[in-house]
mmCIF file of C-alpha atoms in Angstrom:
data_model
loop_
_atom_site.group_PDB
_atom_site.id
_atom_site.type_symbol
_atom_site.label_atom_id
_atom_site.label_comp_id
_atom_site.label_asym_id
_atom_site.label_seq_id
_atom_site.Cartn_x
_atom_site.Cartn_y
_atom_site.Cartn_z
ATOM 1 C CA UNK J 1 -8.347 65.885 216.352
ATOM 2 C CA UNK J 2 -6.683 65.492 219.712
ATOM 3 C CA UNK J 3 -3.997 67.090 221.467
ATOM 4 C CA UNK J 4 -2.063 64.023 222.782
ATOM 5 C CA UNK J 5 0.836 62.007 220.339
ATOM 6 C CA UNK J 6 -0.221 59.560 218.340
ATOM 7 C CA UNK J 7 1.209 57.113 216.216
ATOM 8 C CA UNK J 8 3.250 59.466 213.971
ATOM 9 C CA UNK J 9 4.095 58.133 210.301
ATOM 10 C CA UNK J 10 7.211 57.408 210.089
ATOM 11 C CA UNK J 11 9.187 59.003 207.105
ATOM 12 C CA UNK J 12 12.257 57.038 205.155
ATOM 13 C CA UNK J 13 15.541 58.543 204.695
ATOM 14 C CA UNK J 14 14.594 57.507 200.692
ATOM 15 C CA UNK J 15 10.633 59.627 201.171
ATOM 16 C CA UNK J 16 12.618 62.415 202.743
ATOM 17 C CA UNK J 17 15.113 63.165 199.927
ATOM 18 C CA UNK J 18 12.249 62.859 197.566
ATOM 19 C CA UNK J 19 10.484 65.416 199.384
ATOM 20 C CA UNK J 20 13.398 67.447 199.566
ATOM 21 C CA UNK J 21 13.351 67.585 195.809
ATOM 22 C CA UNK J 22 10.156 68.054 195.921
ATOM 23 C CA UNK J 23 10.138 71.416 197.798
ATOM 24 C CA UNK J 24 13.437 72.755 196.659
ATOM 25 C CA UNK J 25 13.524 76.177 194.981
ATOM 26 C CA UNK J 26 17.495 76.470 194.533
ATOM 27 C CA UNK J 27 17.972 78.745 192.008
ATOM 28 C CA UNK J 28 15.436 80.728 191.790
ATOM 29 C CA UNK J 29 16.032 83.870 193.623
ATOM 30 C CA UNK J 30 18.545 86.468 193.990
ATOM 31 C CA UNK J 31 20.133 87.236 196.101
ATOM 32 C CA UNK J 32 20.244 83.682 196.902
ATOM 33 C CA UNK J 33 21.471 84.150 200.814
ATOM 34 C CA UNK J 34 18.020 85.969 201.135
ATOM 35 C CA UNK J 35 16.529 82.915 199.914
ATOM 36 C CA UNK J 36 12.412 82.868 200.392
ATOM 37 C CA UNK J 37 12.115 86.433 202.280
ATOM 38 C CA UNK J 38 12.917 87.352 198.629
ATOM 39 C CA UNK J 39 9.327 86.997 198.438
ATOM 40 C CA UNK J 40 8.043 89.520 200.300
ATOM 41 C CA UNK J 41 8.557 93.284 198.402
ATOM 42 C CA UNK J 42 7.250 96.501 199.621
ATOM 43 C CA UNK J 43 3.119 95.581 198.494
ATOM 44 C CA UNK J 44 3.599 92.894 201.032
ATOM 45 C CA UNK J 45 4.661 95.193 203.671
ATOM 46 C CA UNK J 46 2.294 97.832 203.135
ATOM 47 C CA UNK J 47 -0.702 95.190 203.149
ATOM 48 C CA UNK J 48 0.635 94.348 206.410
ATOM 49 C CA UNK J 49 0.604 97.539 207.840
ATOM 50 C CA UNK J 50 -3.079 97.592 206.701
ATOM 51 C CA UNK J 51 -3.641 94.662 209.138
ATOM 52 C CA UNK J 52 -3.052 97.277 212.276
ATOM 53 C CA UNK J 53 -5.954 98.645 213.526
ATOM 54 C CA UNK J 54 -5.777 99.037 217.139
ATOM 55 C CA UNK J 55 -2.147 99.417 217.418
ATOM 56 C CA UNK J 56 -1.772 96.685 220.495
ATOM 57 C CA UNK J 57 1.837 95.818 220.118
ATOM 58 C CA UNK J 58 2.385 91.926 221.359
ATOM 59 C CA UNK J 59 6.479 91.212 221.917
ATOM 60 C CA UNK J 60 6.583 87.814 221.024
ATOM 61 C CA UNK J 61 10.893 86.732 222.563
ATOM 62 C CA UNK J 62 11.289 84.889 225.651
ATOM 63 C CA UNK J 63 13.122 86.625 229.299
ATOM 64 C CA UNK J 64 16.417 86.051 229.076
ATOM 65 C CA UNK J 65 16.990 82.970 230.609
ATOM 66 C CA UNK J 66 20.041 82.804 232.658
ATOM 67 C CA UNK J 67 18.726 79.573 234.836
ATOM 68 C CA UNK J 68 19.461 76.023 234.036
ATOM 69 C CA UNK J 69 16.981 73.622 233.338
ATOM 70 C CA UNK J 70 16.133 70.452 231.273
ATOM 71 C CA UNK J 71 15.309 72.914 228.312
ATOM 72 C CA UNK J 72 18.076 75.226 229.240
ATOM 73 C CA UNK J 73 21.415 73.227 228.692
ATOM 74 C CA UNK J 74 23.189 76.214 228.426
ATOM 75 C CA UNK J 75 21.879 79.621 230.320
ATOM 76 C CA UNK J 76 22.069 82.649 228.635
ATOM 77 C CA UNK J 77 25.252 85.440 230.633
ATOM 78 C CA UNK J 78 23.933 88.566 232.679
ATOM 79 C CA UNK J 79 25.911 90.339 234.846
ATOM 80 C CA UNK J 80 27.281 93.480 235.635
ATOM 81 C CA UNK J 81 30.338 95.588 234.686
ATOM 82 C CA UNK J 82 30.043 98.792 236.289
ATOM 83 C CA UNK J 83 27.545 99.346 239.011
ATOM 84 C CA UNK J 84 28.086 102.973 239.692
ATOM 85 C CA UNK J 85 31.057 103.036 241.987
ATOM 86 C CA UNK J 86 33.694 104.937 240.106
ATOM 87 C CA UNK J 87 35.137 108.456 240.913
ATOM 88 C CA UNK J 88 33.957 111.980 239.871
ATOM 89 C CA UNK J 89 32.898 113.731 237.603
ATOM 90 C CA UNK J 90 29.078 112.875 237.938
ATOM 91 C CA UNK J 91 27.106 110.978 236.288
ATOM 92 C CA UNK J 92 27.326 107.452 237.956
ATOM 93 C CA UNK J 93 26.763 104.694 235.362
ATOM 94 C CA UNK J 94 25.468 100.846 235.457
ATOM 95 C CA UNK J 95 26.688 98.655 233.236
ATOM 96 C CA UNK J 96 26.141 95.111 232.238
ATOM 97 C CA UNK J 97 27.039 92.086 229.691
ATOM 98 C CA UNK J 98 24.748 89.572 227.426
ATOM 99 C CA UNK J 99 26.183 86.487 226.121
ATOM 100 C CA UNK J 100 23.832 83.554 224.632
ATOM 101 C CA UNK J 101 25.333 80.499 223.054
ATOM 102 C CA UNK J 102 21.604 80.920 221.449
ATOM 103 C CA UNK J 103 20.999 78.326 219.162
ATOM 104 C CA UNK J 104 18.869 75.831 221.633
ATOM 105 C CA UNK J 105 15.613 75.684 223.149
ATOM 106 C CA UNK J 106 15.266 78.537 225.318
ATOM 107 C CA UNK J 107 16.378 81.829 223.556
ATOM 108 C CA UNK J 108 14.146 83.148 221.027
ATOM 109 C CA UNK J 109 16.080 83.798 217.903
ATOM 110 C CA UNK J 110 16.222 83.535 214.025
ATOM 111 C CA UNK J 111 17.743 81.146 211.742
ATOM 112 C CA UNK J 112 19.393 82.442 209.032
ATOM 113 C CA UNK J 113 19.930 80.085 206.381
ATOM 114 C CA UNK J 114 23.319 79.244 206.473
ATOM 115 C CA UNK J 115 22.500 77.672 210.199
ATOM 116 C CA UNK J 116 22.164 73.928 208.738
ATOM 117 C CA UNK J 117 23.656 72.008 205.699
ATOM 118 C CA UNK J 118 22.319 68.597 204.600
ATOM 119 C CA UNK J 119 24.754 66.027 202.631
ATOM 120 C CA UNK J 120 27.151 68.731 202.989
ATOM 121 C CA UNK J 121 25.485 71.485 201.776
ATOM 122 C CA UNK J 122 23.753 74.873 202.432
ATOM 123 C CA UNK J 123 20.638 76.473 201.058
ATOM 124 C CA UNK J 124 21.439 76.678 196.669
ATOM 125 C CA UNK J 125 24.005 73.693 196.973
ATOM 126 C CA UNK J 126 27.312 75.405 198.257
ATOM 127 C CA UNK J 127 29.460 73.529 200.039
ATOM 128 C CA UNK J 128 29.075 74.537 203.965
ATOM 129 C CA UNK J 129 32.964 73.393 204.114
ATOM 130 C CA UNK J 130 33.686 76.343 202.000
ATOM 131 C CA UNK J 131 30.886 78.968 202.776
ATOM 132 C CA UNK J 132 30.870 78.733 206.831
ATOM 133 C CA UNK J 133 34.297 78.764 209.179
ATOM 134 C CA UNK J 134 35.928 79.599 212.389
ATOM 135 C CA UNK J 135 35.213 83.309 210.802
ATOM 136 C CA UNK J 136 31.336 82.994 210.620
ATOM 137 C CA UNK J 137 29.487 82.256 207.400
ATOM 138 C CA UNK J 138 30.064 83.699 203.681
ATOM 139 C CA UNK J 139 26.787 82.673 202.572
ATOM 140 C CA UNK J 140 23.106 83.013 203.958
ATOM 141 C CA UNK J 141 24.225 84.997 207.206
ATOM 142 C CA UNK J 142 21.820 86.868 209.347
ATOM 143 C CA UNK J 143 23.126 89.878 208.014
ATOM 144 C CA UNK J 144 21.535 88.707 204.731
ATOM 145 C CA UNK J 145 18.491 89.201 205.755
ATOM 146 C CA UNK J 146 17.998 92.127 208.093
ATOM 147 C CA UNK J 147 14.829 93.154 209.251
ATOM 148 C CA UNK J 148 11.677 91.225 208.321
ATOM 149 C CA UNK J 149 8.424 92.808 208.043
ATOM 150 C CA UNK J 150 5.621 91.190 206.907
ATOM 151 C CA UNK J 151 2.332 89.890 207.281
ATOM 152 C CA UNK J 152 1.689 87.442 210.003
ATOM 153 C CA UNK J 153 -0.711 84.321 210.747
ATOM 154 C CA UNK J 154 -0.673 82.153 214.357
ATOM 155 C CA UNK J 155 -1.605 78.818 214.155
ATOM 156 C CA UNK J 156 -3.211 78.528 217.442
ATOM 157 C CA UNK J 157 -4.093 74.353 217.322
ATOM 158 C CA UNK J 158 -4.562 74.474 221.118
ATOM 159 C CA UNK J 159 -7.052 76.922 220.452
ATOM 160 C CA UNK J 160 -8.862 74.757 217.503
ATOM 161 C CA UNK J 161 -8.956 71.845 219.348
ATOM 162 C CA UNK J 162 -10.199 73.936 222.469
ATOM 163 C CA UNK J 163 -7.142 72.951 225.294
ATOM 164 C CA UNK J 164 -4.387 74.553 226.787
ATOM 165 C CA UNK J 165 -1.818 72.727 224.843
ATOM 166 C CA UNK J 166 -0.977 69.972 222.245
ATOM 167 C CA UNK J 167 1.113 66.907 224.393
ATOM 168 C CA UNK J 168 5.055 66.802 223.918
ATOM 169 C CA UNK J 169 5.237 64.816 220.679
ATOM 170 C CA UNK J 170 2.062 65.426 218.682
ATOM 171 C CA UNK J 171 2.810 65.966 214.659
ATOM 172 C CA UNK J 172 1.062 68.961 213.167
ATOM 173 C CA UNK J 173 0.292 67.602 209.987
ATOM 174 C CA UNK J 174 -1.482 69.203 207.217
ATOM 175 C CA UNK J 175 -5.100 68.327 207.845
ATOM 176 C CA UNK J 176 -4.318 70.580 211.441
ATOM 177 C CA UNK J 177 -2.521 73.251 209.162
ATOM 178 C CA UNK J 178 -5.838 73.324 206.748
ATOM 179 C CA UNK J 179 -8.307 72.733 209.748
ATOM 180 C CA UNK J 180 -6.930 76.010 212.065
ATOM 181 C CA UNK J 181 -6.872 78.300 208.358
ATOM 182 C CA UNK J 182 -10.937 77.317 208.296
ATOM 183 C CA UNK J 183 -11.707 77.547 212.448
ATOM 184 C CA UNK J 184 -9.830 80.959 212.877
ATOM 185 C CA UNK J 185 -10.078 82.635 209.376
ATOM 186 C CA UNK J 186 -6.614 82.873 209.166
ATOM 187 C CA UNK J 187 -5.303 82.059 205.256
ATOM 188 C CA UNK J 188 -1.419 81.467 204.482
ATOM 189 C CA UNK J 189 -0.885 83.290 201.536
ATOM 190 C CA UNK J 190 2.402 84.291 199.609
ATOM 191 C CA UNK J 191 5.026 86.095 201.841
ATOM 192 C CA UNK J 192 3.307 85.929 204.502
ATOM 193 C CA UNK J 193 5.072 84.536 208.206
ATOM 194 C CA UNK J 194 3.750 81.241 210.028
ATOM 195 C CA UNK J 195 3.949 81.164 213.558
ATOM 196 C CA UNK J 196 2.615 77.795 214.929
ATOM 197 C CA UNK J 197 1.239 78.127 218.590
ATOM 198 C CA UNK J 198 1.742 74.783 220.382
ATOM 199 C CA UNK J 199 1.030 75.861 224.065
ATOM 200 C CA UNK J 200 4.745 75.046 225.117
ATOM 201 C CA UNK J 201 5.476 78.009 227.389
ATOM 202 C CA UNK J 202 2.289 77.654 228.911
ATOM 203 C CA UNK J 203 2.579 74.113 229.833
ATOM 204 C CA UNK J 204 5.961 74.481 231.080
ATOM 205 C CA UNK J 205 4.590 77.358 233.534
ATOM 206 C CA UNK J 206 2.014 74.499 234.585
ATOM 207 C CA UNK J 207 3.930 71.386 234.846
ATOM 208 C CA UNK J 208 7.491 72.087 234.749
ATOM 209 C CA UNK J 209 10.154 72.519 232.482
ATOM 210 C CA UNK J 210 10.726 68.924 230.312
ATOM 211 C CA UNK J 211 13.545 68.368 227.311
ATOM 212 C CA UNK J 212 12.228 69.527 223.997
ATOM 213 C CA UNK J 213 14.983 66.862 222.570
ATOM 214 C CA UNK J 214 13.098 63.814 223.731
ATOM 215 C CA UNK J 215 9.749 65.142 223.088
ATOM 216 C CA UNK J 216 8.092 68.064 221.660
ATOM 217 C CA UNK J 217 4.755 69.117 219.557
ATOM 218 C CA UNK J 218 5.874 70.195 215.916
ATOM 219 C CA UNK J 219 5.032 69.743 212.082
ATOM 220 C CA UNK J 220 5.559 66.733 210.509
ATOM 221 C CA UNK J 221 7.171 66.862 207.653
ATOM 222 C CA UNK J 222 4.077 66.040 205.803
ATOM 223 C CA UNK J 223 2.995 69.186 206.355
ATOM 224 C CA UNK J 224 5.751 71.357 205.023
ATOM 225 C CA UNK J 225 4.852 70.669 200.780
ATOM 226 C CA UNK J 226 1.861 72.452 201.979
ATOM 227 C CA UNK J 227 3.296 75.345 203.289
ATOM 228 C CA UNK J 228 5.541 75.362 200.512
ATOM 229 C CA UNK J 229 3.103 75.782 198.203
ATOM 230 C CA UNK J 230 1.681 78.607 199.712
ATOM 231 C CA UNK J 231 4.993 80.523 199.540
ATOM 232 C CA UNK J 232 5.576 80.965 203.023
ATOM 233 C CA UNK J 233 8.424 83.701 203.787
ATOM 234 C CA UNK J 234 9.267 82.739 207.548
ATOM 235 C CA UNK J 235 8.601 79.672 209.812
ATOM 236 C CA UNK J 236 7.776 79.986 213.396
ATOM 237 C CA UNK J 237 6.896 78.092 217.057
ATOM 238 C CA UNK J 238 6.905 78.296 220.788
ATOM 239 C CA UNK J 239 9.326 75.276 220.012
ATOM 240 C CA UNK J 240 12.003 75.226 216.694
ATOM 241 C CA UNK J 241 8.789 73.720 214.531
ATOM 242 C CA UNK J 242 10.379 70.305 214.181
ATOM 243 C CA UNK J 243 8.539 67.400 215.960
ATOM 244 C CA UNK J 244 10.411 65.286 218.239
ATOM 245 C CA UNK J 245 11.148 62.588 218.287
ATOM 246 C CA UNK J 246 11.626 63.112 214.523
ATOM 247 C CA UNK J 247 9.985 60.914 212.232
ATOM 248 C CA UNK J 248 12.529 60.556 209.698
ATOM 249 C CA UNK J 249 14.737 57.668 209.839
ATOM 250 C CA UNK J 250 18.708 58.861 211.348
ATOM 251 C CA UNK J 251 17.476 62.573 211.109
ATOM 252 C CA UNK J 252 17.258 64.861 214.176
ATOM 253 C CA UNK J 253 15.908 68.131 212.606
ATOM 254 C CA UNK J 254 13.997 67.076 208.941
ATOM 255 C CA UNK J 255 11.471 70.133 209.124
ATOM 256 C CA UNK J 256 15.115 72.889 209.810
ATOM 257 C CA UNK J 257 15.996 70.978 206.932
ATOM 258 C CA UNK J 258 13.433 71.574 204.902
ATOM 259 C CA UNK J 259 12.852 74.767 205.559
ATOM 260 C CA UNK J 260 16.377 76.246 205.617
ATOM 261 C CA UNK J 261 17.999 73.961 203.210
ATOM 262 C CA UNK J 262 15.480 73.043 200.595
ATOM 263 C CA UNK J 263 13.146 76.134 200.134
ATOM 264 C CA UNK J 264 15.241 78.667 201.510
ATOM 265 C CA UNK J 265 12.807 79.894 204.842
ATOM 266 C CA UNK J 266 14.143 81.006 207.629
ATOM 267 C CA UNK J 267 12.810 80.181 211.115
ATOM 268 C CA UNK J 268 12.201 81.888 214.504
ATOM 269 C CA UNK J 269 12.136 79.171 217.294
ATOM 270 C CA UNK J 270 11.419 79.644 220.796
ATOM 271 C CA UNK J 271 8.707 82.475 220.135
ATOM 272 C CA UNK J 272 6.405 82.794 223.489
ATOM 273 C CA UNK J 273 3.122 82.920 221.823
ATOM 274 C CA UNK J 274 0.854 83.185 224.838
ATOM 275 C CA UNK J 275 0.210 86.973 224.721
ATOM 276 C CA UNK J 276 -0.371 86.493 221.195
ATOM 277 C CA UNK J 277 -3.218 84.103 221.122
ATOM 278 C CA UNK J 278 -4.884 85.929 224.079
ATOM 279 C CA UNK J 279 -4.531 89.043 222.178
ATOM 280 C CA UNK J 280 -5.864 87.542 218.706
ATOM 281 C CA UNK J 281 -8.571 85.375 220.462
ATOM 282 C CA UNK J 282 -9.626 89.087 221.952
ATOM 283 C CA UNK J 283 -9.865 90.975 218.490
ATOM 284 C CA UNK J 284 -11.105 87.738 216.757
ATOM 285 C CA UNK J 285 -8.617 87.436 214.092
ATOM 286 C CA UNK J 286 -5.287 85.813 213.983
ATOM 287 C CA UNK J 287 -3.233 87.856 210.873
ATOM 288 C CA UNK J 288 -1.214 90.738 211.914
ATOM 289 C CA UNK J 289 2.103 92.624 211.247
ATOM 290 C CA UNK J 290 4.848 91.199 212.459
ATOM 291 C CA UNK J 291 8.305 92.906 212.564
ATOM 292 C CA UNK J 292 11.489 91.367 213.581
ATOM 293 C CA UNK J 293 14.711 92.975 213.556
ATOM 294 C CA UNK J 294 17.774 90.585 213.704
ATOM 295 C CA UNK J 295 21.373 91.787 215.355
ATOM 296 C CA UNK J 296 23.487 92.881 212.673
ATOM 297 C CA UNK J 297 25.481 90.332 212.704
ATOM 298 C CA UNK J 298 28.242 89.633 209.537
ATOM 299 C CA UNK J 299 28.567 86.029 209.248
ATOM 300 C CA UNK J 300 26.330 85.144 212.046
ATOM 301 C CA UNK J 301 24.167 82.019 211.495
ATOM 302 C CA UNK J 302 21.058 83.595 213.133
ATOM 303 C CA UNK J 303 20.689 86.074 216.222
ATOM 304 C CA UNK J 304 18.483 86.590 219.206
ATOM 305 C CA UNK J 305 15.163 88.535 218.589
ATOM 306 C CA UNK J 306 12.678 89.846 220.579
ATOM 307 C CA UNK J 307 9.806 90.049 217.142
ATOM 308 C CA UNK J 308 6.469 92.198 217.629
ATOM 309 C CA UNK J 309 3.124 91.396 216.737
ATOM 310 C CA UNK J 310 1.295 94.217 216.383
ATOM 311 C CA UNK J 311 -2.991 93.938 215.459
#
């Protein structure tokens, strides 16, 4: 395996809808807007928790980014509202604002499922015209969901394949999802989070910040019926998991799609995974607990996070 693109397959508008019906599983939970994290019951939980043993805690979210750059179209807000110089009584107090429009390529946040619709419709077949408004959504909000504990796995490929990082544009397909469960003992199993490590942040430190739009390292979507049938509960990357460009014809996002739409997962994108693999590389395993607590947000289509791995 290698870590620079190659020829990716390309995927038909015709194969795609097939392998949305393929991976579909409308219908068969409830609540629906919870949609696959209605997999994961207290017994997963607790068999997470049994994953901590040395209690190092790994925060996984980006700095707030308030600079622009090619991946950073528009900066997250910081700035003050009270700095301390009011009148008497004591105490003084410092004040500030946060404002993300988050849903882009440098905040880490969440996708909750009601973030993207395909041929109209959200996650269970509602109509996104009538489930999501100026108002926020009715349907699959990030309030749905609130916070997800479970067990974790990293797909560390750079780490397989023995580099810093995997080249803007190189499909993770499912021979790379199979090979990394064998090199670092790491299985997928049912409920349990995926958090694919492509060495983005790490790169960018090294060479400069590039646009994830034109080119990034992701899973093709040949590698999502696998994933599927493994009953994954959350998606995850240092980039939003989709490879770009997309190989699916007149389709910008096909793996979002997937994922949100079709089975009902919801994603983290923009997760800084370098601490992580340094600190599973260190203990020699790559499962973990992860915990990630959401803003309460009613009708929000996702929030910012800051999740925790903690070994």
């Amino acid at each position: 395996m290698s870590t620079d693109p190659a020829p990716v397959p390309r995927v038909s508008r015709e194969e795609f809808d097939a392998l949305f019906a393929e991976v579909r599983t409308w219908g068969r939970w409830d609540p629906a807007g919870r949609g696959a994290w209605n997999r994961v019951t207290p017994a997963h939980v607790r068999r997470a928790a049994a994953l901590v043993r040395d209690g190092t805690t790994v925060p996984l979210g980006r700095p707030w980014d308030t600079r622009p750059a090619p991946d950073n179209l528009r900066p997250a807000l910081h700035h003050m509202t009270d700095l301390g110089d009011v009148e008497p009584p004591e105490p003084s107090a410092h004040k500030d604002f946060l404002g993300a429009d988050y849903h882009g390529k440098s905040v880490s946040h969440l996708d909750a499922l009601s973030h993207i619709a395909y041929r109209g419709e959200l996650y269970g077949g509602r109509p996104a015209r009538g489930w999501v408004g100026a108002g926020g959504a009715r349907f699959g909000s990030v309030a749905d969901l609130g916070p997800l504990v479970t067990r974790g796995v990293l797909l560390d490929l750079p780490a397989v394949l023995g580099a810093a990082w995997l080249e803007p544009g190189r499909a993770v397909r499912a021979d790379d999802v199979l090979a990394a469960e064998r090199t670092l003992g790491a299985d997928i199993d049912e409920g349990c989070a995926v958090l694919l490590r492509t060495g983005r942040f790490r790169r960018r430190r090294e060479r400069g910040p590039w646009d994830p739009d034109a080119a990034s390292a992701g899973f093709h979507v040949d590698a999502v019926p696998l994933l599927a049938e493994r009953g994954v509960s959350l998606l995850g990357s240092d980039g939003d998991s989709d490879l770009r460009p997309s190989p699916v014809e007149g389709l910008h996002s096909p793996v979002h799609t997937l994922a949100l739409t079709a089975m009902g997962v919801p994603l983290l994108d923009n997760l800084d995974l370098e601490g992580l693999s340094t600190a599973c590389a260190g203990a020699g395993r790559y499962a973990f607990l992860l915990v990630v607590t959401p803003l309460n947000v009613p009708g929000g289509t996702g929030s910012p996070v800051n999740p925790v791995a903690v070994l």
